[in-house]
Amino acid sequence: MKKLLIILLVMVSVSAVAQTEHSGKWIKKTYGVNGGWKIVKNGSVLQLELDEGFDTKKAPDLKIFLSPLGYDEVTKKNAVRGSAKVAELKKYEGAQVFTLPRNIKLNKYKTLLIHCEEYGVLWSVAKLND
């Protein structure tokens, strides 16, 4: 019985370890965003984690997108073109976790965006591959 319990605990410990796929800081486009972020893989699930230092200006309809465009290419006019919506921002400060859609293939994207969809304002960008 002890051996079975030890094996189960090891299996749970190994499966609970999250692997960081990407991480970085935000780069101002229209408005600054403080704090870091990382995309982690928990088993078969990808999650975007914004750290405790996350802080940005309040606005309606702020959403997070993955974009196939590089930092120098992305603008407010093309920000959502070919992009995948990750989620609507839950709050303007503090740690947050978002589960990425299952069909996301990270190798197709170059940047992470915070974008005000209602007014077409590109808030900030983060490079996925630095």
Tab-separated table of C-alpha atoms in Angstrom:
chain	number	residue	atom	x	y	z
A	1	MET	CA	0.000	0.000	0.000
A	2	LYS	CA	2.842	2.401	0.863
A	3	LYS	CA	4.482	1.810	-2.547
A	4	LEU	CA	1.227	2.591	-4.358
A	5	LEU	CA	0.759	5.790	-2.344
A	6	ILE	CA	4.335	6.907	-3.072
A	7	ILE	CA	3.895	6.214	-6.797
A	8	LEU	CA	0.647	8.170	-6.876
A	9	LEU	CA	2.223	11.116	-5.042
A	10	VAL	CA	5.146	11.175	-7.484
A	11	MET	CA	2.751	11.059	-10.463
A	12	VAL	CA	0.694	13.944	-9.049
A	13	SER	CA	3.841	15.980	-8.314
A	14	VAL	CA	5.230	15.489	-11.815
A	15	SER	CA	1.939	16.360	-13.516
A	16	ALA	CA	1.487	19.468	-11.340
A	17	VAL	CA	4.755	21.058	-12.508
A	18	ALA	CA	4.065	23.917	-14.910
A	19	GLN	CA	6.516	24.517	-17.724
A	20	THR	CA	7.090	28.134	-18.794
A	21	GLU	CA	6.771	28.470	-22.578
A	22	HIS	CA	7.270	32.257	-22.867
A	23	SER	CA	7.651	35.203	-20.490
A	24	GLY	CA	8.410	38.885	-20.609
A	25	LYS	CA	7.390	42.472	-19.988
A	26	TRP	CA	4.976	44.781	-21.783
A	27	ILE	CA	6.151	47.378	-24.295
A	28	LYS	CA	4.133	50.598	-24.510
A	29	LYS	CA	2.287	51.335	-27.744
A	30	THR	CA	-0.417	53.836	-26.644
A	31	TYR	CA	-0.464	53.235	-22.875
A	32	GLY	CA	2.010	51.631	-20.545
A	33	VAL	CA	1.409	48.364	-18.781
A	34	ASN	CA	3.447	47.421	-15.729
A	35	GLY	CA	4.252	43.936	-14.575
A	36	GLY	CA	5.378	40.724	-16.122
A	37	TRP	CA	3.606	37.864	-17.788
A	38	LYS	CA	4.265	34.271	-18.699
A	39	ILE	CA	2.615	31.537	-20.696
A	40	VAL	CA	2.844	28.197	-18.923
A	41	LYS	CA	1.894	24.691	-19.918
A	42	ASN	CA	0.043	22.726	-17.232
A	43	GLY	CA	-0.334	19.271	-18.711
A	44	SER	CA	-2.123	19.875	-22.004
A	45	VAL	CA	-3.465	23.307	-20.994
A	46	LEU	CA	-1.748	26.600	-21.848
A	47	GLN	CA	-2.306	29.497	-19.467
A	48	LEU	CA	-1.370	33.158	-19.560
A	49	GLU	CA	-0.394	34.433	-16.126
A	50	LEU	CA	-0.155	38.154	-15.347
A	51	ASP	CA	1.909	38.745	-12.209
A	52	GLU	CA	1.085	40.746	-9.056
A	53	GLY	CA	2.749	43.829	-10.560
A	54	PHE	CA	0.263	44.016	-13.432
A	55	ASP	CA	-1.194	47.516	-13.666
A	56	THR	CA	-2.706	49.505	-16.528
A	57	LYS	CA	-5.030	52.420	-17.231
A	58	LYS	CA	-8.755	51.688	-16.982
A	59	ALA	CA	-10.702	51.494	-20.233
A	60	PRO	CA	-13.717	49.706	-21.627
A	61	ASP	CA	-13.341	46.477	-23.591
A	62	LEU	CA	-9.661	45.685	-22.982
A	63	LYS	CA	-8.858	42.275	-24.412
A	64	ILE	CA	-5.771	40.136	-24.712
A	65	PHE	CA	-4.828	38.742	-28.122
A	66	LEU	CA	-2.072	36.653	-29.629
A	67	SER	CA	-0.932	38.215	-32.908
A	68	PRO	CA	1.028	36.752	-35.829
A	69	LEU	CA	2.518	40.229	-36.383
A	70	GLY	CA	5.845	41.315	-34.927
A	71	TYR	CA	6.255	44.256	-32.563
A	72	ASP	CA	7.288	46.637	-35.351
A	73	GLU	CA	4.423	45.532	-37.624
A	74	VAL	CA	1.440	45.646	-35.272
A	75	THR	CA	-0.647	48.842	-35.159
A	76	LYS	CA	-4.071	49.805	-33.871
A	77	LYS	CA	-5.449	49.293	-37.391
A	78	ASN	CA	-4.198	45.736	-37.856
A	79	ALA	CA	-3.987	44.549	-34.233
A	80	VAL	CA	-6.776	41.975	-34.409
A	81	ARG	CA	-6.210	40.900	-38.030
A	82	GLY	CA	-5.213	37.238	-37.916
A	83	SER	CA	-5.079	37.408	-34.114
A	84	ALA	CA	-6.521	34.941	-31.634
A	85	LYS	CA	-8.519	36.349	-28.736
A	86	VAL	CA	-7.278	34.979	-25.443
A	87	ALA	CA	-9.700	36.695	-23.058
A	88	GLU	CA	-11.198	39.915	-21.810
A	89	LEU	CA	-9.068	41.545	-19.118
A	90	LYS	CA	-10.594	40.686	-15.715
A	91	LYS	CA	-9.207	43.675	-13.801
A	92	TYR	CA	-6.772	46.551	-14.266
A	93	GLU	CA	-4.265	45.541	-11.608
A	94	GLY	CA	-2.965	42.462	-9.877
A	95	ALA	CA	-2.378	38.839	-10.740
A	96	GLN	CA	-4.682	37.129	-13.225
A	97	VAL	CA	-4.723	33.771	-15.005
A	98	PHE	CA	-6.320	33.062	-18.388
A	99	THR	CA	-6.644	29.691	-20.099
A	100	LEU	CA	-5.724	29.913	-23.769
A	101	PRO	CA	-8.103	28.338	-26.293
A	102	ARG	CA	-7.203	24.661	-26.885
A	103	ASN	CA	-6.621	25.152	-30.613
A	104	ILE	CA	-3.838	27.731	-30.095
A	105	LYS	CA	-0.470	26.854	-31.623
A	106	LEU	CA	1.992	29.303	-30.039
A	107	ASN	CA	4.527	28.943	-32.850
A	108	LYS	CA	2.094	30.814	-35.147
A	109	TYR	CA	2.224	33.983	-33.017
A	110	LYS	CA	4.906	36.620	-32.484
A	111	THR	CA	3.307	39.002	-29.995
A	112	LEU	CA	0.854	39.246	-27.134
A	113	LEU	CA	-1.403	42.321	-27.227
A	114	ILE	CA	-3.638	44.297	-24.913
A	115	HIS	CA	-6.111	46.045	-27.182
A	116	CYS	CA	-9.234	48.145	-26.608
A	117	GLU	CA	-11.476	46.569	-29.196
A	118	GLU	CA	-14.345	49.042	-28.784
A	119	TYR	CA	-12.217	52.073	-29.669
A	120	GLY	CA	-9.509	50.359	-31.713
A	121	VAL	CA	-6.652	51.394	-29.407
A	122	LEU	CA	-3.563	49.214	-29.142
A	123	TRP	CA	-2.557	49.474	-25.487
A	124	SER	CA	0.663	47.495	-25.201
A	125	VAL	CA	2.551	44.670	-26.854
A	126	ALA	CA	4.800	41.890	-25.601
A	127	LYS	CA	7.215	39.915	-27.737
A	128	LEU	CA	6.765	36.159	-27.482
A	129	ASN	CA	10.201	35.231	-28.749
A	130	ASP	CA	12.915	37.318	-27.164
